Coordinates of C-alpha atoms in Angstrom, one line a residue:
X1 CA 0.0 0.0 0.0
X2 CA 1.3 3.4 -0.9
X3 CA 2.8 5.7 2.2
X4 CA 0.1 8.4 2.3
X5 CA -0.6 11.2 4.6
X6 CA -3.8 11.6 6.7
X7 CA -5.7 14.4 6.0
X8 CA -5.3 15.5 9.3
X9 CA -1.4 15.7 9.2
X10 CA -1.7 17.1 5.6
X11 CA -3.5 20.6 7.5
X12 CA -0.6 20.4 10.1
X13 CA 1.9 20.4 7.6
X14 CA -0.3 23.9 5.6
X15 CA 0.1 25.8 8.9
X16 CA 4.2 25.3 9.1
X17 CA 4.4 26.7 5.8
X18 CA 3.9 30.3 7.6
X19 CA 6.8 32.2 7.6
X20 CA 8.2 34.3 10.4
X21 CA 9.8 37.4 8.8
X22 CA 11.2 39.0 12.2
X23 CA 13.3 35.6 12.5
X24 CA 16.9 37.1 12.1
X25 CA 19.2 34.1 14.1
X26 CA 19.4 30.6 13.5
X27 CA 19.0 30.0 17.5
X28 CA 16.0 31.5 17.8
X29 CA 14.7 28.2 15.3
X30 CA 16.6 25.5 17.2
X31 CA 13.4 23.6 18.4
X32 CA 12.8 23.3 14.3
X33 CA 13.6 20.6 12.0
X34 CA 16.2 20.8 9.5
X35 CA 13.9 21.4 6.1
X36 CA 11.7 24.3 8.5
X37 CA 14.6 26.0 9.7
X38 CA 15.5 26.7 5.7
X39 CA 11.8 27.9 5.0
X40 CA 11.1 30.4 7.8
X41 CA 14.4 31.8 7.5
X42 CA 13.7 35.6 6.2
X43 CA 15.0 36.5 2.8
X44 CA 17.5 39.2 5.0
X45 CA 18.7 36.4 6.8
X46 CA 19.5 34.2 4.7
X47 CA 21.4 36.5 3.0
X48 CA 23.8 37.5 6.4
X49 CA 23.9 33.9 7.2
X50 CA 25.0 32.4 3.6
X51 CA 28.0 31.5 4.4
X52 CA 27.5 30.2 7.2
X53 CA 28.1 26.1 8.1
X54 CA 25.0 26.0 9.8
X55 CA 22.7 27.1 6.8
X56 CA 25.0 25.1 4.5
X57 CA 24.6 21.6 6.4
X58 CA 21.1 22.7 6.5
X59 CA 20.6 23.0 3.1
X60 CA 22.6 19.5 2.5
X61 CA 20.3 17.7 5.2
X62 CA 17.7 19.2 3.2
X63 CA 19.1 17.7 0.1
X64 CA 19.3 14.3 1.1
X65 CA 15.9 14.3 2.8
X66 CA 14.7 15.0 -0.5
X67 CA 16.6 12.6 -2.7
X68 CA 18.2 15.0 -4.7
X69 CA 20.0 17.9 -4.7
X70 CA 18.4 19.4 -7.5
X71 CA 15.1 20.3 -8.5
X72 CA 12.7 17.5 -10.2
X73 CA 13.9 17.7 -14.1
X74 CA 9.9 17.9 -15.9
X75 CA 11.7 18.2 -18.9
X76 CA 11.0 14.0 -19.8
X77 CA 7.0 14.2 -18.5
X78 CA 4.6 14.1 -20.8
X79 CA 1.9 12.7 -18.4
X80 CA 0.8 12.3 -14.7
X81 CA 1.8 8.8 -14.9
X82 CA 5.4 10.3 -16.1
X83 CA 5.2 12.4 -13.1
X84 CA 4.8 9.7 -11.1
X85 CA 7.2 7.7 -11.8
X86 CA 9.9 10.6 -11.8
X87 CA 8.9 11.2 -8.0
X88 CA 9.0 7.3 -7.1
X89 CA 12.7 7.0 -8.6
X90 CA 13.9 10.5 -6.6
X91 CA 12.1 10.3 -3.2
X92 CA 11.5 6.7 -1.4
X93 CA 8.8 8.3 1.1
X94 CA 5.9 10.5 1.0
X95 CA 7.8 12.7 3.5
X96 CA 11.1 13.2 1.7
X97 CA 8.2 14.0 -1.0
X98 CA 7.0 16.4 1.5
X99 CA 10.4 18.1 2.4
X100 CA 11.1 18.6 -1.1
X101 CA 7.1 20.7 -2.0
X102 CA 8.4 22.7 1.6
X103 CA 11.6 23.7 0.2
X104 CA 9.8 24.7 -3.0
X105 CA 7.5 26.5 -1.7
X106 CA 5.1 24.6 -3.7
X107 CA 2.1 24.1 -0.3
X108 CA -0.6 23.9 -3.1
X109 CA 0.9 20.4 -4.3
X110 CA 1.1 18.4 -0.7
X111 CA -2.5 17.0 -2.0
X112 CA -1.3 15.2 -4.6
X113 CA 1.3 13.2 -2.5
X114 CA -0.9 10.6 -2.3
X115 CA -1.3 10.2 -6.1
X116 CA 2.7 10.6 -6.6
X117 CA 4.1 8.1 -4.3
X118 CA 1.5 5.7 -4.4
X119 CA 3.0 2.0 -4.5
X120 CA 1.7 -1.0 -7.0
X121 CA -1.0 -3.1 -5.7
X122 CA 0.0 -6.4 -5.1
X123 CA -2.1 -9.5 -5.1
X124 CA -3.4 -11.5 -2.3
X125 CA -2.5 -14.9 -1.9
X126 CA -5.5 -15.8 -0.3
X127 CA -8.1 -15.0 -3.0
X128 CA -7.8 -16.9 -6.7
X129 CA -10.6 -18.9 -7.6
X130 CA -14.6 -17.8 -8.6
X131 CA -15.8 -19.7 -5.6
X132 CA -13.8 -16.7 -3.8
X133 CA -14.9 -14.5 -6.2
X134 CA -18.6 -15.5 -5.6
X135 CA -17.9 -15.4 -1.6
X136 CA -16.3 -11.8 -2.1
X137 CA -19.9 -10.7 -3.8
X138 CA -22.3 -12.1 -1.3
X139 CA -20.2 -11.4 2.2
X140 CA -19.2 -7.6 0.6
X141 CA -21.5 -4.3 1.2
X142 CA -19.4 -1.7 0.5
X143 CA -18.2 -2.5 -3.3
X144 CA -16.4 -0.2 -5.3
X145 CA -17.3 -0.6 -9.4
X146 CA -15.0 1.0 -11.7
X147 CA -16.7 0.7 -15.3
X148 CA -15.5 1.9 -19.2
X149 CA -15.9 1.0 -22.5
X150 CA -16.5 -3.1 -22.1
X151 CA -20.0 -2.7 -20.2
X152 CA -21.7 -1.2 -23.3
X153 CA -20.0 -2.9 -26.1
X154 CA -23.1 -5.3 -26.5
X155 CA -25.5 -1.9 -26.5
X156 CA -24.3 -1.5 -29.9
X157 CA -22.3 2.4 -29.2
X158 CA -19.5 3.4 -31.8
X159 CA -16.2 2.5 -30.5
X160 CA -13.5 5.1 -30.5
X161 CA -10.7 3.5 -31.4
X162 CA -11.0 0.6 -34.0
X163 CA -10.2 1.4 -37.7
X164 CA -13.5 2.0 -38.2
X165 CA -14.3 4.2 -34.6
X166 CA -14.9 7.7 -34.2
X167 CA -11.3 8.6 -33.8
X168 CA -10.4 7.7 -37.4
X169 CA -13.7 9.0 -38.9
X170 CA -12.8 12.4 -37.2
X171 CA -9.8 12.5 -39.1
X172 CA -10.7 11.3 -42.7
X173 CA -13.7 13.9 -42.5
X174 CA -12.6 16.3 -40.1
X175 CA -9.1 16.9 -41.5
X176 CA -7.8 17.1 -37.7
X177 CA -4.3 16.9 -37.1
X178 CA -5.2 14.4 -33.9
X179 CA -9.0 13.3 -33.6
X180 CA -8.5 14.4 -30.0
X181 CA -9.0 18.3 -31.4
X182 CA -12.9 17.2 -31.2
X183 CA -12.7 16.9 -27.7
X184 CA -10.2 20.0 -27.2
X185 CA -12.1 23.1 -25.1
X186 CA -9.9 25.6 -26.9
X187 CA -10.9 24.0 -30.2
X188 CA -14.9 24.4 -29.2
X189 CA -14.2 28.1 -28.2
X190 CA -12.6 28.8 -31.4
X191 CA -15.4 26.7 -33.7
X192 CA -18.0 24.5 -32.0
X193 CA -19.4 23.5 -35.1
X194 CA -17.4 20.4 -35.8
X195 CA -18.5 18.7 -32.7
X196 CA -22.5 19.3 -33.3
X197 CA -21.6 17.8 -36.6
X198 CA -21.1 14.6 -35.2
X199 CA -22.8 14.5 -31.6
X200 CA -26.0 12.4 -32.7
X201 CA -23.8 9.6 -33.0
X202 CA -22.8 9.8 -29.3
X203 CA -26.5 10.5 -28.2
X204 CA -27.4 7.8 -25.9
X205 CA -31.4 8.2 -27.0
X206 CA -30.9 5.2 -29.2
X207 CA -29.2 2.4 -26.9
X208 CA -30.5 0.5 -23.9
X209 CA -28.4 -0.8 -20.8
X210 CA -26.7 -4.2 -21.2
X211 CA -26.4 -7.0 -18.9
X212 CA -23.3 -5.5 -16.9
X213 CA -25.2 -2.4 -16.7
X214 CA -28.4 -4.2 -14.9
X215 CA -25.8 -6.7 -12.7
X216 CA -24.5 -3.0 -11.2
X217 CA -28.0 -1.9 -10.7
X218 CA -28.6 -5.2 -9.1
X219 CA -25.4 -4.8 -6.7
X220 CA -27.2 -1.7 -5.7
X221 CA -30.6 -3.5 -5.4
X222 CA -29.2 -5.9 -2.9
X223 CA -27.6 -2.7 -0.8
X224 CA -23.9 -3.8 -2.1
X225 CA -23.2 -0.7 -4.2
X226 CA -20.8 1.6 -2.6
X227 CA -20.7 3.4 -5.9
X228 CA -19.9 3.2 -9.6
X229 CA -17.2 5.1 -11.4
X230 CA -18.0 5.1 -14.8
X231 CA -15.8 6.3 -17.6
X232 CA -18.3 6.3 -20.1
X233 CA -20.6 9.2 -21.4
X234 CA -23.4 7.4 -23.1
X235 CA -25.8 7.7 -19.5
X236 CA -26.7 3.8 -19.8
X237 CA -26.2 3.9 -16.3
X238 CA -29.0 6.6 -15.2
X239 CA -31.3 4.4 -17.8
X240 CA -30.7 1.0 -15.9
X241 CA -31.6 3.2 -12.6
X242 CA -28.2 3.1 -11.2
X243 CA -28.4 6.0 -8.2
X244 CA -25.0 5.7 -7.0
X245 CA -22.9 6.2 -9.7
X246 CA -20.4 9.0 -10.8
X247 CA -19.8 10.0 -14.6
X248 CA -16.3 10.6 -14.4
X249 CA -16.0 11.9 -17.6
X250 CA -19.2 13.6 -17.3
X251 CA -22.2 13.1 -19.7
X252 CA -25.2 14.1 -22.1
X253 CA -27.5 14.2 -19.4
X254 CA -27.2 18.3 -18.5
X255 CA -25.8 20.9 -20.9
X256 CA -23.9 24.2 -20.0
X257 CA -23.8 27.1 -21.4
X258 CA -20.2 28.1 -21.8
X259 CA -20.9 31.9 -21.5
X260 CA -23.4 32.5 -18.4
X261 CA -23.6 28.8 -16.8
X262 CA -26.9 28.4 -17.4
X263 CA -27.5 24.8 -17.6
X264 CA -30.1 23.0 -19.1
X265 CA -31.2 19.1 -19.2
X266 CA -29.9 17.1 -22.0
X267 CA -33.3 16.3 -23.3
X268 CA -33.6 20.4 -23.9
X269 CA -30.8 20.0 -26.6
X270 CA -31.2 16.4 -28.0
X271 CA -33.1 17.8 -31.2
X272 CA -30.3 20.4 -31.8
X273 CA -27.7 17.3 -31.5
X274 CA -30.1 15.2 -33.7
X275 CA -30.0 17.8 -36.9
X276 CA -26.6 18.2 -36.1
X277 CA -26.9 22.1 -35.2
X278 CA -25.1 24.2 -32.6
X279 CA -27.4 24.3 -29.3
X280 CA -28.0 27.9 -28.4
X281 CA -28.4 29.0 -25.1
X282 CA -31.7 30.7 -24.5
X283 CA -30.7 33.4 -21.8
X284 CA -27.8 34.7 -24.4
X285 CA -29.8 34.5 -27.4
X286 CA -32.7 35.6 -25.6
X287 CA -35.8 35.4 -28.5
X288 CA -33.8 34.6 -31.4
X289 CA -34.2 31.6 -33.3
X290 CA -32.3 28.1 -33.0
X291 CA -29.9 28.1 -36.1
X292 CA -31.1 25.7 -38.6
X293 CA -28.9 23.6 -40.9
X294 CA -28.2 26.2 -43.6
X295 CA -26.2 29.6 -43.2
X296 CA -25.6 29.9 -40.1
X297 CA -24.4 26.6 -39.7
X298 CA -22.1 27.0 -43.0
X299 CA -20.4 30.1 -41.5
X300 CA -19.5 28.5 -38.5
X301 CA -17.8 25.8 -40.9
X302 CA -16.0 29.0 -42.6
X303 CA -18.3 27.6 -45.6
X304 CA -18.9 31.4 -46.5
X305 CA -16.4 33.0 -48.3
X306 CA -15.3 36.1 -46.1
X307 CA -17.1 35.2 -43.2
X308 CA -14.8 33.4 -40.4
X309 CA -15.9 30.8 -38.5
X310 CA -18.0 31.9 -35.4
X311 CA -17.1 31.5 -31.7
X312 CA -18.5 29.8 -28.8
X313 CA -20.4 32.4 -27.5
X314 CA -23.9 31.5 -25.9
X315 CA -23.4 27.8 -26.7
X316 CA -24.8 24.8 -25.0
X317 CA -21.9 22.5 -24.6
X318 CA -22.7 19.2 -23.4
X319 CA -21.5 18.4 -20.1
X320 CA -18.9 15.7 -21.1
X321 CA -15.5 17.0 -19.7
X322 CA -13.0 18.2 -22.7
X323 CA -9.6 18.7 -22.5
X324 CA -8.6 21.6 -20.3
X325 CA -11.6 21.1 -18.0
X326 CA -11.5 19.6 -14.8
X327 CA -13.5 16.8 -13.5
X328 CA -16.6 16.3 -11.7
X329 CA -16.2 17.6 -8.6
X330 CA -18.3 15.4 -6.8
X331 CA -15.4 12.7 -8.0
X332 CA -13.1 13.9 -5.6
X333 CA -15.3 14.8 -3.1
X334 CA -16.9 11.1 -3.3
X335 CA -13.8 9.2 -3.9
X336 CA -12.1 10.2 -0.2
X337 CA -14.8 8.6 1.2
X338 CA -15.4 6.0 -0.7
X339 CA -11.6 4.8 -0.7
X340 CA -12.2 4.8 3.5
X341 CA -15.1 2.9 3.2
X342 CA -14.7 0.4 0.1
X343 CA -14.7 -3.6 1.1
X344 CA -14.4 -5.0 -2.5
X345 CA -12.7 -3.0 -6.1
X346 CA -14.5 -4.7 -9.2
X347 CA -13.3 -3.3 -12.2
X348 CA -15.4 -4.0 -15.5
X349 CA -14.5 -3.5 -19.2
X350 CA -12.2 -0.4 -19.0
X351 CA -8.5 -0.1 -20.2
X352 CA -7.2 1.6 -17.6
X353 CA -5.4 3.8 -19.1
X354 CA -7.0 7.3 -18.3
X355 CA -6.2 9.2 -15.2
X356 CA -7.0 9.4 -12.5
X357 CA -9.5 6.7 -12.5
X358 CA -6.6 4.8 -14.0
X359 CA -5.1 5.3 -9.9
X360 CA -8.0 4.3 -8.0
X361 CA -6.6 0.8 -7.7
X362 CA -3.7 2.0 -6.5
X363 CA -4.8 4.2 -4.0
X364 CA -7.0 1.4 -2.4
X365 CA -5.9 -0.1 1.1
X366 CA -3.9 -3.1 0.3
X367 CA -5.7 -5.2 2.5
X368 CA -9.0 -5.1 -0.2
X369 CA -9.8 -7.4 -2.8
X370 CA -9.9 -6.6 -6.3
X371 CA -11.1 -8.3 -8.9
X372 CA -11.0 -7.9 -13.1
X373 CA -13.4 -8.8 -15.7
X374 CA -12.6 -7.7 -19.1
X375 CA -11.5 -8.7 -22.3
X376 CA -7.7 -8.6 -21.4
X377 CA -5.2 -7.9 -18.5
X378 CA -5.0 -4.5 -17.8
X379 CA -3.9 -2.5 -14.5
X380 CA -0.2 -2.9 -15.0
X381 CA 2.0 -2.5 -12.4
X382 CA -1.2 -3.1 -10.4
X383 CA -2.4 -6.8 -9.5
X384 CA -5.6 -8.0 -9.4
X385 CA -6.6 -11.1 -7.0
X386 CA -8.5 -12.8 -9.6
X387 CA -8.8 -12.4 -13.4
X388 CA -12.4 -13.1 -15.1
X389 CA -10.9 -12.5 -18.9
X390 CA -13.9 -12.5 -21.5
X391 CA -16.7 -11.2 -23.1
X392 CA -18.1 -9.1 -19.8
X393 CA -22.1 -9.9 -20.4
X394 CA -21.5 -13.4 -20.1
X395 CA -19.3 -13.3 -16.7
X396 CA -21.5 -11.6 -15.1
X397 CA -24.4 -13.8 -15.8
X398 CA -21.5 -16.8 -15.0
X399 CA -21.5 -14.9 -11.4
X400 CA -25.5 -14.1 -11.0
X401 CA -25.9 -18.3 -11.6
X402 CA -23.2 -19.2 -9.3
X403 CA -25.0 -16.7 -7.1
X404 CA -28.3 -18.0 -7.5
X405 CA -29.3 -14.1 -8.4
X406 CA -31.6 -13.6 -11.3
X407 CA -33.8 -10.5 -11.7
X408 CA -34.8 -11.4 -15.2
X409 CA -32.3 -8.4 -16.9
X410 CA -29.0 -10.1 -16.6
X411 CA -29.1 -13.6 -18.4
X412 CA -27.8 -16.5 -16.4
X413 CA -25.4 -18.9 -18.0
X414 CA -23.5 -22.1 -16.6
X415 CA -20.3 -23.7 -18.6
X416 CA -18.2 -26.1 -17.8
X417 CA -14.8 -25.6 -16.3
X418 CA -11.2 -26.9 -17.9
X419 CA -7.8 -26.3 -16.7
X420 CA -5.0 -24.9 -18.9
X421 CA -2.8 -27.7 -18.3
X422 CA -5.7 -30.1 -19.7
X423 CA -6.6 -27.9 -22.6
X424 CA -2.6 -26.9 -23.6
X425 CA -1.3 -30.5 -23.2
X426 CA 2.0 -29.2 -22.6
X427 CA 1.8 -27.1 -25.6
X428 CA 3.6 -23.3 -25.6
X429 CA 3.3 -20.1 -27.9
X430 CA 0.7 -19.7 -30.7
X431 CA -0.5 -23.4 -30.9
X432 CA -1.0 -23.3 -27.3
X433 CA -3.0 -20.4 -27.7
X434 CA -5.4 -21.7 -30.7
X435 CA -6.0 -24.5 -28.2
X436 CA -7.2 -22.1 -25.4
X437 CA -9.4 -20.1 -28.0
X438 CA -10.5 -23.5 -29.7
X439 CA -12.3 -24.9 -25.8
X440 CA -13.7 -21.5 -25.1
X441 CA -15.5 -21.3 -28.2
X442 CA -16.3 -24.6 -27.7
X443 CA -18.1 -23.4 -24.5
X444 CA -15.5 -24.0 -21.6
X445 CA -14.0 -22.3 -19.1
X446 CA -10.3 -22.5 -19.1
X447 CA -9.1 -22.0 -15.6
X448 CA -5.1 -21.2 -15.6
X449 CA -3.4 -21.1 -12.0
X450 CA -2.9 -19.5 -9.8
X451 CA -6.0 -17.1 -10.5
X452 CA -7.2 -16.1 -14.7
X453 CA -9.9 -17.7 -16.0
X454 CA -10.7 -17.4 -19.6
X455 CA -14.6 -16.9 -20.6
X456 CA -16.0 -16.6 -24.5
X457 CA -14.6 -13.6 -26.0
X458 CA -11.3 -12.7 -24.4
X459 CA -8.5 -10.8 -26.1
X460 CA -5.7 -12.9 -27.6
X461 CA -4.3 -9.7 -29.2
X462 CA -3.9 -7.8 -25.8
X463 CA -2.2 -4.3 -26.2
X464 CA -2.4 -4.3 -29.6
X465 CA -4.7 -3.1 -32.4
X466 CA -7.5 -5.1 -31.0
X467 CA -7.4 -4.0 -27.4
X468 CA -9.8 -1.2 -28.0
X469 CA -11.5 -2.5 -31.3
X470 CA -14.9 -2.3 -29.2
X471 CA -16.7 0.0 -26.5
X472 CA -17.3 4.0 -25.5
X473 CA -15.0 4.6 -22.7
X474 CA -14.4 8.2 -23.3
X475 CA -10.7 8.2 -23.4
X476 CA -9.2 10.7 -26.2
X477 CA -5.8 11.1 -26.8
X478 CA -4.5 8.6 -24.3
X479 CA -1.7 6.5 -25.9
X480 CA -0.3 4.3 -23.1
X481 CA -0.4 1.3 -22.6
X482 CA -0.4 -0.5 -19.5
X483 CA -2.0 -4.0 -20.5
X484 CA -0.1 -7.7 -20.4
X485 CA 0.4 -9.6 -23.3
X486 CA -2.0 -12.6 -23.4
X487 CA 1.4 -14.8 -24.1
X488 CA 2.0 -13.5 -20.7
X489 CA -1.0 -15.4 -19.0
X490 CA -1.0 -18.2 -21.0
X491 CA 1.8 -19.6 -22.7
X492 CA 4.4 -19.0 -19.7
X493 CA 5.0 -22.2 -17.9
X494 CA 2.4 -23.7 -15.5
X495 CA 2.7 -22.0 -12.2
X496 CA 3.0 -25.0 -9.3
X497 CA -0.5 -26.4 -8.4
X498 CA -2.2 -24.6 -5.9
X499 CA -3.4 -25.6 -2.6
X500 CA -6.9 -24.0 -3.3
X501 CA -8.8 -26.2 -6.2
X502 CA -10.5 -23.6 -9.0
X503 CA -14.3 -23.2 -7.9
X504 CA -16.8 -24.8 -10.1
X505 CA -18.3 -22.7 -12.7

């Protein structure tokens, strides 16, 4: 489990950043520690005292609390995750973290220790078969769902990242440099036009909840539900009556205005979206009438000749969060308490790879079970206890049977279990592979120790083109990658047997 700070010592540490101006000698500060003594020394001071040994083995101690005696080089980061890794391979505690932001003067980042110095999740020995998996469900009441693209593949959504998906349609029609300009704030501001152009295809009017969507609802049902972070946009979740949900990456449910916040509900712009014209926001616009398709529309497309393309102003912008806005902010607010309260983490057909939901697993106490069902390994260098690997509906309705749970939405299935030893017959590479794929299509469950099981539908081409060939999860512009190769799971030699037999499926 990562070294965090309590909250509580967090607010201690915010009042010793005061400075005390009228401090002019050291003894005056010899009740202090080391990396204090260096901040509340005055400007004046510092400058009488420079050359003396006392400030200068100060400054060293300093220096070594940190774990470097030079500033953080930001020059390599390109991402949090960069970030984070830069500040794991400098400082090998939250508080040498914490000396180093007091030197700085940087106060305003002490929140974020947490997030920076967070360890890898390891996985517990204790928990590897779906009998456990099953026992986690029933015995749990406070479970933690994180959700992305995999739980409405089945609804029948656009993908975003296949050949065919919305980010390689922007670009042969759009023109854009990177799709991700169609999710770009300052790009709206400056022409909002492109995005109405294409928003009907992300309406959710059209697409019902799938089975995953109506086993989270049932989690709720049965008072299990801590709450669901979902990655998605498509509001599938408010439709199968989830309450207890956060849209991380908001949604088309409410629409802002990006010029007075006046916000509408997303039903008040869905015919705008549907004839693909710019939503208009009635206290800025006042009487005037909704732009139709036509001139309007074609000189915000610069499709005028000496008209330039118009701006944002007085636009309804759906509340789906854009690059260069910040998230929900009941996320934050939520997430501290939920990460005190949580009993069980179930992550469900999501990638992983967009922050900060992408750190949620890390940030959970050690000591909770976690547990993946999706298409491929994902959550790297974070371990799951168990892996359900498959198509997601059909897991699910795997569990509800075991369960004995059936509310009539989420369709109850039973196959028959097979280990990976049996299946491979001490075959290795790609022909142990087609054998795997050959018994699950077959209708099996391949069980490989100590703790994957492989369902109808899994990934044999994890990390590569076909990782995100399906789903919504409302990702743009992330290009990491932090998922296993499937030759990782199941063509390296047999781990030894393990005490606990796989449960029956």
């Amino acid at each position: 489990m990562s070294e965090s700070l309590p909250q509580h010592e967090l607010q201690n540490d915010n009042e010793d950043l005061q400075e005390y101006p009228d401090c002019t000698e050291l003894d005056d500060l010899e009740q202090e520690e080391p990396v204090a003594k260096k901040l509340r020394v005055s400007e004046s001071s510092r400058e009488d005292l420079e050359d003396s040994n006392e400030i200068k083995e100060d400054e060293e101690e300093c220096a070594s609390a940190s774990g470097s005696e030079d500033s953080i080089d930001l020059e390599g980061c390109q991402s949090l995750s960069d970030l984070k890794a830069l500040c794991m391979q400098k400082f090998q505690t939250s508080q040498q973290l914490l000396d180093y932001i007091h030197r700085k003067g940087g106060g305003h980042l002490m929140q974020m220790i947490p997030f920076l110095m967070s360890r890898p999740r390891l996985k517990l020995p204790g928990i590897n078969t779906l009998d456990d998996v099953c026992r986690l469900f029933k015995n749990s009441s406070n479970i933690l769902v994180l959700t992305g693209a995999g739980v409405s593949v089945s609804a029948g959504i656009p993908d975003f990242r296949s050949s065919t998906g919305i980010y390689a349609r922007l670009h042969r029609e759009f023109g854009m440099p990177r799709p991700s300009c169609m999710f770009d704030r300052s790009y709206f501001d400056a022409n909002p036009k492109p995005f109405f152009n294409f928003a009907h295809e992300l309406w959710p009017g059209n697409f019902d909840p799938t089975p995953c969507h109506h086993f989270i609802s049932l989690l709720e049902q049965k008072q299990k539900l801590l709450r669901n972070y979902s990655q998605n946009i498509d509001t599938l979740e408010q439709k199968a009556n989830i309450k207890r949900v956060i849209n991380c990456h908001g949604s088309f449910a409410t629409a802002t205005c990006v010029s007075c916040g006046h916000r509408v509900e997303g039903k008040d712009i869905e015919l705008d979206i549907l004839r693909k014209r710019v939503a208009r926001c009635p206290v800025c616009h006042g009487d005037e009438q909704k732009s139709e398709v036509g001139s309007s529309d074609a000189a915000m497309d610069g499709g005028v000749q000496g008209v330039a393309p118009l701006s944002s102003f007085g636009v309804l912008k759906p509340d789906i969060v854009f690059f260069g806005e910040a998230l929900p902010n009941e996320f934050f607010s939520s997430l501290r308490e939920d990460l005190r309260l949580v009993d069980l983490v179930v992550v469900i057909g999501t990638s992983l790879r967009v922050a900060p939901v992408s750190e949620i697993l890390g940030e959970v106490d050690a000591s909770v079970p976690a547990v993946l069902i999706n298409r491929e390994v994902v959550g790297a260098p974070n371990q799951f206890d168990v892996e359900l690997l498959g198509d997601c509906d059909a897991i699910v309705g795997e569990i509800c049977s075991m369960l004995g749970w059936d509310d009539g939405k989420v369709p109850a299935s039973k196959s028959s279990l097979k280990t990976a030893e049996e299946v491979m017959q001490g075959q290795t590479g790609e022909y142990g592979e087609r054998l795997v794929g050959r018994a699950v299509e077959e209708g099996y469950v391949v069980y490989q120790q100590p703790s994957t099981y492989f369902f109808k539908g899994f990934s044999m081409d994890v990390g590569g083109e076909g990782a995100e060939e399906e789903g919504s999860e409302f990702d743009p512009g992330s290009d990491s990658d932090d998922s296993f190769s499937y030759k990782e799971n199941v063509t390296s030699k047999a781990s030894p047997k393990s005490s606990t037999e796989p449960g029956s499926v």
